[in-house]
PDB file of C-alpha atoms in Angstrom:
ATOM      1  CA  GLY A 466      30.033 104.845 -66.969  1.00  0.00           C
ATOM      2  CA  ALA A 467      31.172 103.184 -63.979  1.00  0.00           C
ATOM      3  CA  VAL A 468      29.954 105.323 -61.434  1.00  0.00           C
ATOM      4  CA  VAL A 469      29.189 104.542 -57.370  1.00  0.00           C
ATOM      5  CA  SER A 470      26.661 106.738 -55.165  1.00  0.00           C
ATOM      6  CA  GLN A 471      26.826 107.222 -51.690  1.00  0.00           C
ATOM      7  CA  HIS A 472      23.974 108.438 -49.464  1.00  0.00           C
ATOM      8  CA  PRO A 473      24.123 110.439 -47.666  1.00  0.00           C
ATOM      9  CA  SER A 474      27.088 112.357 -48.092  1.00  0.00           C
ATOM     10  CA  TRP A 475      27.476 113.099 -44.418  1.00  0.00           C
ATOM     11  CA  VAL A 476      25.400 111.940 -41.332  1.00  0.00           C
ATOM     12  CA  ILE A 477      25.931 113.476 -37.754  1.00  0.00           C
ATOM     13  CA  CYS A 478      24.074 111.048 -35.607  1.00  0.00           C
ATOM     14  CA  LYS A 479      23.409 110.662 -31.351  1.00  0.00           C
ATOM     15  CA  SER A 480      25.239 108.109 -29.767  1.00  0.00           C
ATOM     16  CA  GLY A 481      23.747 104.823 -29.542  1.00  0.00           C
ATOM     17  CA  THR A 482      21.404 105.494 -32.210  1.00  0.00           C
ATOM     18  CA  SER A 483      21.498 103.430 -35.707  1.00  0.00           C
ATOM     19  CA  VAL A 484      22.677 104.756 -39.277  1.00  0.00           C
ATOM     20  CA  LYS A 485      22.369 103.502 -43.058  1.00  0.00           C
ATOM     21  CA  ILE A 486      24.720 103.864 -45.903  1.00  0.00           C
ATOM     22  CA  GLU A 487      23.621 103.528 -49.037  1.00  0.00           C
ATOM     23  CA  CYS A 488      26.186 102.641 -51.869  1.00  0.00           C
ATOM     24  CA  ARG A 489      24.579 102.314 -55.606  1.00  0.00           C
ATOM     25  CA  SER A 490      25.938 101.732 -58.519  1.00  0.00           C
ATOM     26  CA  LEU A 491      24.512 103.450 -61.005  1.00  0.00           C
ATOM     27  CA  ASP A 492      25.491 102.098 -64.850  1.00  0.00           C
ATOM     28  CA  PHE A 493      26.933  98.543 -64.010  1.00  0.00           C
ATOM     29  CA  GLN A 494      25.227  95.236 -61.963  1.00  0.00           C
ATOM     30  CA  ALA A 495      27.648  94.322 -58.663  1.00  0.00           C
ATOM     31  CA  THR A 496      27.516  90.858 -57.459  1.00  0.00           C
ATOM     32  CA  THR A 497      30.158  92.183 -55.031  1.00  0.00           C
ATOM     33  CA  MET A 498      30.868  95.785 -53.937  1.00  0.00           C
ATOM     34  CA  PHE A 499      33.744  96.224 -50.951  1.00  0.00           C
ATOM     35  CA  TRP A 500      33.038  98.384 -48.134  1.00  0.00           C
ATOM     36  CA  TYR A 501      36.293 100.160 -46.345  1.00  0.00           C
ATOM     37  CA  ARG A 502      36.386 103.185 -43.632  1.00  0.00           C
ATOM     38  CA  GLN A 503      39.185 105.741 -44.068  1.00  0.00           C
ATOM     39  CA  PHE A 504      40.192 106.903 -39.723  1.00  0.00           C
ATOM     40  CA  PRO A 505      41.334 110.934 -39.816  1.00  0.00           C
ATOM     41  CA  LYS A 506      44.748 110.840 -41.274  1.00  0.00           C
ATOM     42  CA  GLN A 507      45.197 107.414 -42.170  1.00  0.00           C
ATOM     43  CA  SER A 508      44.728 105.546 -45.521  1.00  0.00           C
ATOM     44  CA  LEU A 509      41.599 103.377 -46.493  1.00  0.00           C
ATOM     45  CA  MET A 510      40.906 100.342 -44.271  1.00  0.00           C
ATOM     46  CA  LEU A 511      38.500  97.548 -45.744  1.00  0.00           C
ATOM     47  CA  MET A 512      36.058  96.284 -43.690  1.00  0.00           C
ATOM     48  CA  ALA A 513      33.434  93.931 -45.458  1.00  0.00           C
ATOM     49  CA  THR A 514      33.209  92.090 -48.950  1.00  0.00           C
ATOM     50  CA  SER A 515      28.757  92.164 -49.583  1.00  0.00           C
ATOM     51  CA  ASN A 516      27.323  89.964 -51.873  1.00  0.00           C
ATOM     52  CA  GLU A 517      24.677  90.028 -53.830  1.00  0.00           C
ATOM     53  CA  GLY A 518      22.336  87.633 -52.353  1.00  0.00           C
ATOM     54  CA  SER A 519      24.682  86.194 -49.517  1.00  0.00           C
ATOM     55  CA  LYS A 520      26.400  86.983 -46.032  1.00  0.00           C
ATOM     56  CA  ALA A 521      28.782  89.658 -46.482  1.00  0.00           C
ATOM     57  CA  THR A 522      31.909  88.487 -45.938  1.00  0.00           C
ATOM     58  CA  TYR A 523      34.360  90.708 -42.723  1.00  0.00           C
ATOM     59  CA  GLU A 524      37.532  91.113 -42.388  1.00  0.00           C
ATOM     60  CA  GLN A 525      39.129  90.523 -38.861  1.00  0.00           C
ATOM     61  CA  GLY A 526      38.246  92.542 -36.507  1.00  0.00           C
ATOM     62  CA  VAL A 527      35.113  94.188 -37.135  1.00  0.00           C
ATOM     63  CA  GLU A 528      32.444  93.104 -35.808  1.00  0.00           C
ATOM     64  CA  LYS A 529      29.733  91.877 -38.356  1.00  0.00           C
ATOM     65  CA  ASP A 530      26.187  92.396 -35.332  1.00  0.00           C
ATOM     66  CA  LYS A 531      28.046  96.349 -35.085  1.00  0.00           C
ATOM     67  CA  PHE A 532      28.379  96.767 -39.115  1.00  0.00           C
ATOM     68  CA  LEU A 533      24.903  95.210 -40.543  1.00  0.00           C
ATOM     69  CA  ILE A 534      25.305  95.037 -44.508  1.00  0.00           C
ATOM     70  CA  ASN A 535      22.817  93.475 -47.152  1.00  0.00           C
ATOM     71  CA  HIS A 536      23.673  93.506 -50.671  1.00  0.00           C
ATOM     72  CA  ALA A 537      19.160  93.302 -51.505  1.00  0.00           C
ATOM     73  CA  SER A 538      20.254  93.989 -55.020  1.00  0.00           C
ATOM     74  CA  LEU A 539      22.577  94.031 -58.064  1.00  0.00           C
ATOM     75  CA  THR A 540      23.148  97.451 -58.112  1.00  0.00           C
ATOM     76  CA  LEU A 541      23.118  98.494 -54.280  1.00  0.00           C
ATOM     77  CA  SER A 542      24.761  97.519 -50.486  1.00  0.00           C
ATOM     78  CA  THR A 543      23.836  99.039 -47.334  1.00  0.00           C
ATOM     79  CA  LEU A 544      25.562  99.306 -44.469  1.00  0.00           C
ATOM     80  CA  THR A 545      24.049 100.333 -41.291  1.00  0.00           C
ATOM     81  CA  VAL A 546      26.285 101.467 -38.202  1.00  0.00           C
ATOM     82  CA  THR A 547      24.211 100.440 -35.311  1.00  0.00           C
ATOM     83  CA  SER A 548      24.458 101.363 -31.572  1.00  0.00           C
ATOM     84  CA  ALA A 549      26.686 103.582 -32.916  1.00  0.00           C
ATOM     85  CA  HIS A 550      29.495 105.366 -30.398  1.00  0.00           C
ATOM     86  CA  PRO A 551      31.767 108.249 -31.381  1.00  0.00           C
ATOM     87  CA  GLU A 552      34.667 106.234 -32.197  1.00  0.00           C
ATOM     88  CA  ASP A 553      32.725 104.573 -35.311  1.00  0.00           C
ATOM     89  CA  SER A 554      33.227 108.222 -36.181  1.00  0.00           C
ATOM     90  CA  SER A 555      34.675 108.096 -39.706  1.00  0.00           C
ATOM     91  CA  PHE A 556      34.026 108.034 -43.257  1.00  0.00           C
ATOM     92  CA  TYR A 557      33.345 105.259 -44.731  1.00  0.00           C
ATOM     93  CA  ILE A 558      33.573 104.767 -48.979  1.00  0.00           C
ATOM     94  CA  CYS A 559      32.240 101.967 -50.966  1.00  0.00           C
ATOM     95  CA  SER A 560      33.618 100.163 -54.750  1.00  0.00           C
ATOM     96  CA  ALA A 561      32.009  98.210 -56.877  1.00  0.00           C
ATOM     97  CA  LYS A 562      33.648  96.356 -59.928  1.00  0.00           C
ATOM     98  CA  PRO A 563      31.867  96.780 -63.293  1.00  0.00           C
ATOM     99  CA  PRO A 564      31.767  93.099 -64.912  1.00  0.00           C
ATOM    100  CA  ASP A 565      34.032  93.846 -67.971  1.00  0.00           C
ATOM    101  CA  LYS A 566      37.207  94.875 -65.269  1.00  0.00           C
ATOM    102  CA  SER A 567      39.143  93.510 -63.779  1.00  0.00           C
ATOM    103  CA  SER A 568      39.711  92.109 -60.504  1.00  0.00           C
ATOM    104  CA  TYR A 569      40.904  95.856 -59.046  1.00  0.00           C
ATOM    105  CA  GLU A 570      39.621  98.360 -61.494  1.00  0.00           C
ATOM    106  CA  GLN A 571      37.405  99.124 -59.140  1.00  0.00           C
ATOM    107  CA  TYR A 572      35.794 102.773 -58.594  1.00  0.00           C
ATOM    108  CA  PHE A 573      34.500 103.936 -55.135  1.00  0.00           C
ATOM    109  CA  GLY A 574      31.611 106.470 -54.273  1.00  0.00           C
ATOM    110  CA  PRO A 575      32.467 110.203 -53.010  1.00  0.00           C
ATOM    111  CA  GLY A 576      32.229 108.275 -49.538  1.00  0.00           C
ATOM    112  CA  THR A 577      30.235 109.505 -46.565  1.00  0.00           C
ATOM    113  CA  ARG A 578      31.303 111.326 -43.567  1.00  0.00           C
ATOM    114  CA  LEU A 579      30.040 109.597 -39.818  1.00  0.00           C
ATOM    115  CA  THR A 580      30.193 111.932 -36.673  1.00  0.00           C
ATOM    116  CA  VAL A 581      28.661 110.209 -33.307  1.00  0.00           C
ATOM    117  CA  THR A 582      27.802 112.774 -31.024  1.00  0.00           C
TER     118      THR A 582
ATOM    119  CA  ASP B 475      50.720  90.025 -52.459  1.00  0.00           C
ATOM    120  CA  ALA B 476      53.818  92.008 -52.686  1.00  0.00           C
ATOM    121  CA  LYS B 477      54.631  94.539 -50.966  1.00  0.00           C
ATOM    122  CA  THR B 478      54.729  97.660 -52.089  1.00  0.00           C
ATOM    123  CA  THR B 479      57.392 101.160 -51.057  1.00  0.00           C
ATOM    124  CA  GLN B 480      56.866 104.550 -51.930  1.00  0.00           C
ATOM    125  CA  PRO B 481      58.262 107.934 -50.956  1.00  0.00           C
ATOM    126  CA  PRO B 482      55.311 109.465 -48.342  1.00  0.00           C
ATOM    127  CA  SER B 483      54.940 112.671 -50.349  1.00  0.00           C
ATOM    128  CA  MET B 484      56.441 114.692 -52.594  1.00  0.00           C
ATOM    129  CA  ASP B 485      55.696 117.817 -54.796  1.00  0.00           C
ATOM    130  CA  CYS B 486      55.908 118.981 -58.650  1.00  0.00           C
ATOM    131  CA  ALA B 487      55.579 122.173 -60.322  1.00  0.00           C
ATOM    132  CA  GLU B 488      52.260 122.912 -62.004  1.00  0.00           C
ATOM    133  CA  GLY B 489      52.700 122.014 -65.830  1.00  0.00           C
ATOM    134  CA  ARG B 490      55.502 119.471 -65.144  1.00  0.00           C
ATOM    135  CA  ALA B 491      55.938 115.703 -65.128  1.00  0.00           C
ATOM    136  CA  ALA B 492      55.325 114.086 -62.075  1.00  0.00           C
ATOM    137  CA  ASN B 493      57.190 111.279 -61.604  1.00  0.00           C
ATOM    138  CA  LEU B 494      55.440 109.510 -58.777  1.00  0.00           C
ATOM    139  CA  PRO B 495      58.166 105.843 -58.120  1.00  0.00           C
ATOM    140  CA  CYS B 496      57.051 102.745 -56.564  1.00  0.00           C
ATOM    141  CA  ASN B 497      59.128  99.578 -55.489  1.00  0.00           C
ATOM    142  CA  HIS B 498      57.430  96.781 -55.613  1.00  0.00           C
ATOM    143  CA  SER B 499      60.662  94.482 -55.444  1.00  0.00           C
ATOM    144  CA  THR B 500      58.821  91.224 -53.926  1.00  0.00           C
ATOM    145  CA  ILE B 501      56.177  91.392 -57.097  1.00  0.00           C
ATOM    146  CA  SER B 502      55.365  87.142 -59.132  1.00  0.00           C
ATOM    147  CA  GLY B 503      55.263  86.778 -62.074  1.00  0.00           C
ATOM    148  CA  ASN B 504      50.285  86.664 -62.243  1.00  0.00           C
ATOM    149  CA  GLU B 505      50.687  90.271 -60.551  1.00  0.00           C
ATOM    150  CA  TYR B 506      49.531  93.818 -61.716  1.00  0.00           C
ATOM    151  CA  VAL B 507      50.891  96.918 -60.985  1.00  0.00           C
ATOM    152  CA  TYR B 508      47.673  99.041 -60.108  1.00  0.00           C
ATOM    153  CA  TRP B 509      47.448 102.289 -59.186  1.00  0.00           C
ATOM    154  CA  TYR B 510      44.455 104.560 -57.576  1.00  0.00           C
ATOM    155  CA  ARG B 511      44.964 108.412 -56.100  1.00  0.00           C
ATOM    156  CA  GLN B 512      42.346 109.637 -53.623  1.00  0.00           C
ATOM    157  CA  ILE B 513      41.694 113.814 -53.909  1.00  0.00           C
ATOM    158  CA  HIS B 514      40.972 115.091 -50.194  1.00  0.00           C
ATOM    159  CA  SER B 515      37.763 113.762 -48.412  1.00  0.00           C
ATOM    160  CA  GLN B 516      36.323 112.341 -51.544  1.00  0.00           C
ATOM    161  CA  GLY B 517      36.366 108.264 -52.440  1.00  0.00           C
ATOM    162  CA  PRO B 518      39.903 106.886 -54.513  1.00  0.00           C
ATOM    163  CA  GLN B 519      40.116 107.079 -57.971  1.00  0.00           C
ATOM    164  CA  TYR B 520      41.074 103.971 -60.329  1.00  0.00           C
ATOM    165  CA  ILE B 521      44.362 105.357 -62.496  1.00  0.00           C
ATOM    166  CA  ILE B 522      45.612 102.980 -64.206  1.00  0.00           C
ATOM    167  CA  HIS B 523      46.837  98.847 -64.254  1.00  0.00           C
ATOM    168  CA  GLY B 524      50.177  97.029 -65.949  1.00  0.00           C
ATOM    169  CA  LEU B 525      51.642  93.604 -65.975  1.00  0.00           C
ATOM    170  CA  LYS B 526      54.710  94.456 -67.962  1.00  0.00           C
ATOM    171  CA  ASN B 527      54.229  96.569 -70.780  1.00  0.00           C
ATOM    172  CA  ASN B 528      54.578 100.393 -71.002  1.00  0.00           C
ATOM    173  CA  GLU B 529      50.834 101.283 -70.365  1.00  0.00           C
ATOM    174  CA  THR B 530      48.924 104.814 -71.120  1.00  0.00           C
ATOM    175  CA  ASN B 531      45.272 106.073 -71.000  1.00  0.00           C
ATOM    176  CA  GLU B 532      44.032 109.568 -70.904  1.00  0.00           C
ATOM    177  CA  MET B 533      45.129 109.830 -67.111  1.00  0.00           C
ATOM    178  CA  ALA B 534      48.694 108.821 -66.880  1.00  0.00           C
ATOM    179  CA  SER B 535      51.230 106.454 -68.309  1.00  0.00           C
ATOM    180  CA  LEU B 536      52.848 103.679 -66.030  1.00  0.00           C
ATOM    181  CA  ILE B 537      56.123 102.022 -66.804  1.00  0.00           C
ATOM    182  CA  ILE B 538      57.539  98.884 -65.595  1.00  0.00           C
ATOM    183  CA  THR B 539      60.759  98.011 -65.318  1.00  0.00           C
ATOM    184  CA  GLU B 540      61.956  94.931 -67.297  1.00  0.00           C
ATOM    185  CA  ASP B 541      62.538  93.108 -64.055  1.00  0.00           C
ATOM    186  CA  ARG B 542      58.821  94.158 -62.995  1.00  0.00           C
ATOM    187  CA  LYS B 543      60.480  95.443 -59.732  1.00  0.00           C
ATOM    188  CA  SER B 544      59.522  98.776 -59.852  1.00  0.00           C
ATOM    189  CA  SER B 545      57.070 101.664 -61.758  1.00  0.00           C
ATOM    190  CA  THR B 546      56.731 104.850 -62.077  1.00  0.00           C
ATOM    191  CA  LEU B 547      52.865 106.492 -63.425  1.00  0.00           C
ATOM    192  CA  ILE B 548      53.731 109.287 -64.584  1.00  0.00           C
ATOM    193  CA  LEU B 549      51.607 112.438 -64.772  1.00  0.00           C
ATOM    194  CA  PRO B 550      52.339 114.474 -68.451  1.00  0.00           C
ATOM    195  CA  HIS B 551      50.984 117.917 -67.611  1.00  0.00           C
ATOM    196  CA  ALA B 552      50.032 117.734 -63.507  1.00  0.00           C
ATOM    197  CA  THR B 553      47.439 120.254 -62.586  1.00  0.00           C
ATOM    198  CA  LEU B 554      46.341 121.877 -59.232  1.00  0.00           C
ATOM    199  CA  ARG B 555      43.598 118.888 -59.285  1.00  0.00           C
ATOM    200  CA  ASP B 556      46.183 116.322 -59.558  1.00  0.00           C
ATOM    201  CA  THR B 557      47.849 117.098 -55.723  1.00  0.00           C
ATOM    202  CA  ALA B 558      46.259 114.135 -54.019  1.00  0.00           C
ATOM    203  CA  VAL B 559      47.432 110.953 -52.264  1.00  0.00           C
ATOM    204  CA  TYR B 560      48.466 108.485 -55.264  1.00  0.00           C
ATOM    205  CA  TYR B 561      49.095 105.001 -54.145  1.00  0.00           C
ATOM    206  CA  CYS B 562      50.699 101.681 -55.592  1.00  0.00           C
ATOM    207  CA  ILE B 563      49.283  98.193 -55.160  1.00  0.00           C
ATOM    208  CA  VAL B 564      50.500  94.326 -56.214  1.00  0.00           C
ATOM    209  CA  ARG B 565      47.775  92.367 -56.725  1.00  0.00           C
ATOM    210  CA  ALA B 566      46.729  89.374 -58.473  1.00  0.00           C
ATOM    211  CA  THR B 567      44.021  89.908 -61.193  1.00  0.00           C
ATOM    212  CA  MET B 568      40.977  86.622 -60.783  1.00  0.00           C
ATOM    213  CA  TYR B 569      39.549  87.026 -64.327  1.00  0.00           C
ATOM    214  CA  SER B 570      37.430  83.783 -63.336  1.00  0.00           C
ATOM    215  CA  GLY B 571      34.520  84.731 -63.052  1.00  0.00           C
ATOM    216  CA  GLY B 572      34.943  88.011 -62.963  1.00  0.00           C
ATOM    217  CA  GLY B 573      35.603  87.916 -59.720  1.00  0.00           C
ATOM    218  CA  ALA B 574      37.105  90.319 -57.390  1.00  0.00           C
ATOM    219  CA  ASP B 575      38.633  90.958 -54.382  1.00  0.00           C
ATOM    220  CA  GLY B 576      39.150  94.542 -51.954  1.00  0.00           C
ATOM    221  CA  LEU B 577      41.798  96.449 -51.937  1.00  0.00           C
ATOM    222  CA  THR B 578      44.604  96.832 -48.852  1.00  0.00           C
ATOM    223  CA  PHE B 579      45.687 100.510 -49.661  1.00  0.00           C
ATOM    224  CA  GLY B 580      49.346 101.853 -47.776  1.00  0.00           C
ATOM    225  CA  LYS B 581      50.213 105.016 -47.229  1.00  0.00           C
ATOM    226  CA  GLY B 582      50.665 106.507 -50.699  1.00  0.00           C
ATOM    227  CA  THR B 583      52.363 109.379 -51.690  1.00  0.00           C
ATOM    228  CA  HIS B 584      50.817 112.437 -50.824  1.00  0.00           C
ATOM    229  CA  LEU B 585      51.725 114.644 -53.940  1.00  0.00           C
ATOM    230  CA  ILE B 586      51.102 118.537 -53.870  1.00  0.00           C
ATOM    231  CA  ILE B 587      50.946 120.142 -57.031  1.00  0.00           C
ATOM    232  CA  GLN B 588      52.683 123.254 -56.564  1.00  0.00           C
ATOM    233  CA  PRO B 589      51.456 126.451 -58.399  1.00  0.00           C
TER     234      PRO B 589
END
């Protein structure tokens, strides 16, 4: 149980285009999902908290107009990188917490590697 | 949140027990110790968590000192697949309403299992 999937697993896009990444909780419902970014040889950095039915909460320094988050249902959150630039190339990872688990027992997706050319 | 300190890297022979230390000397009474690991190019994986008692599950054991200022994650019989970066995170758990909060990852310990 407690499986989180992401799609796509990797994507290459041209500078200036937008890319949508999906995060799904496959066997549980999640009112809250989290989006992280990881640059090479660095640790994960929390970008935003995705709340079902309401606006996402962004961490300081993360542009909400550039990283659009939509949590349309209890099993799906999407992250859209708008007008992507090479510096947005990174490993994007989502996580979710099953309702019966403690707050920080979270389950992560496999990640999406974004390369902007 | 309490700050944690972990060695940047460790080696362990395959088949032996891997003991990963974490120092959290400023931990508060309501803060739990969580361990995650991240295998290269994958999402992190939850391992175990505890408050003050030692904990064991199918993946690992967590030993927390009596003063709670440090802990050790033990992988009893390390395999090559256990090579990963291991993160020790200290947070106060929210149980009311099933709430959740994002995780703050430090640099972790890069555990390398040697054949």
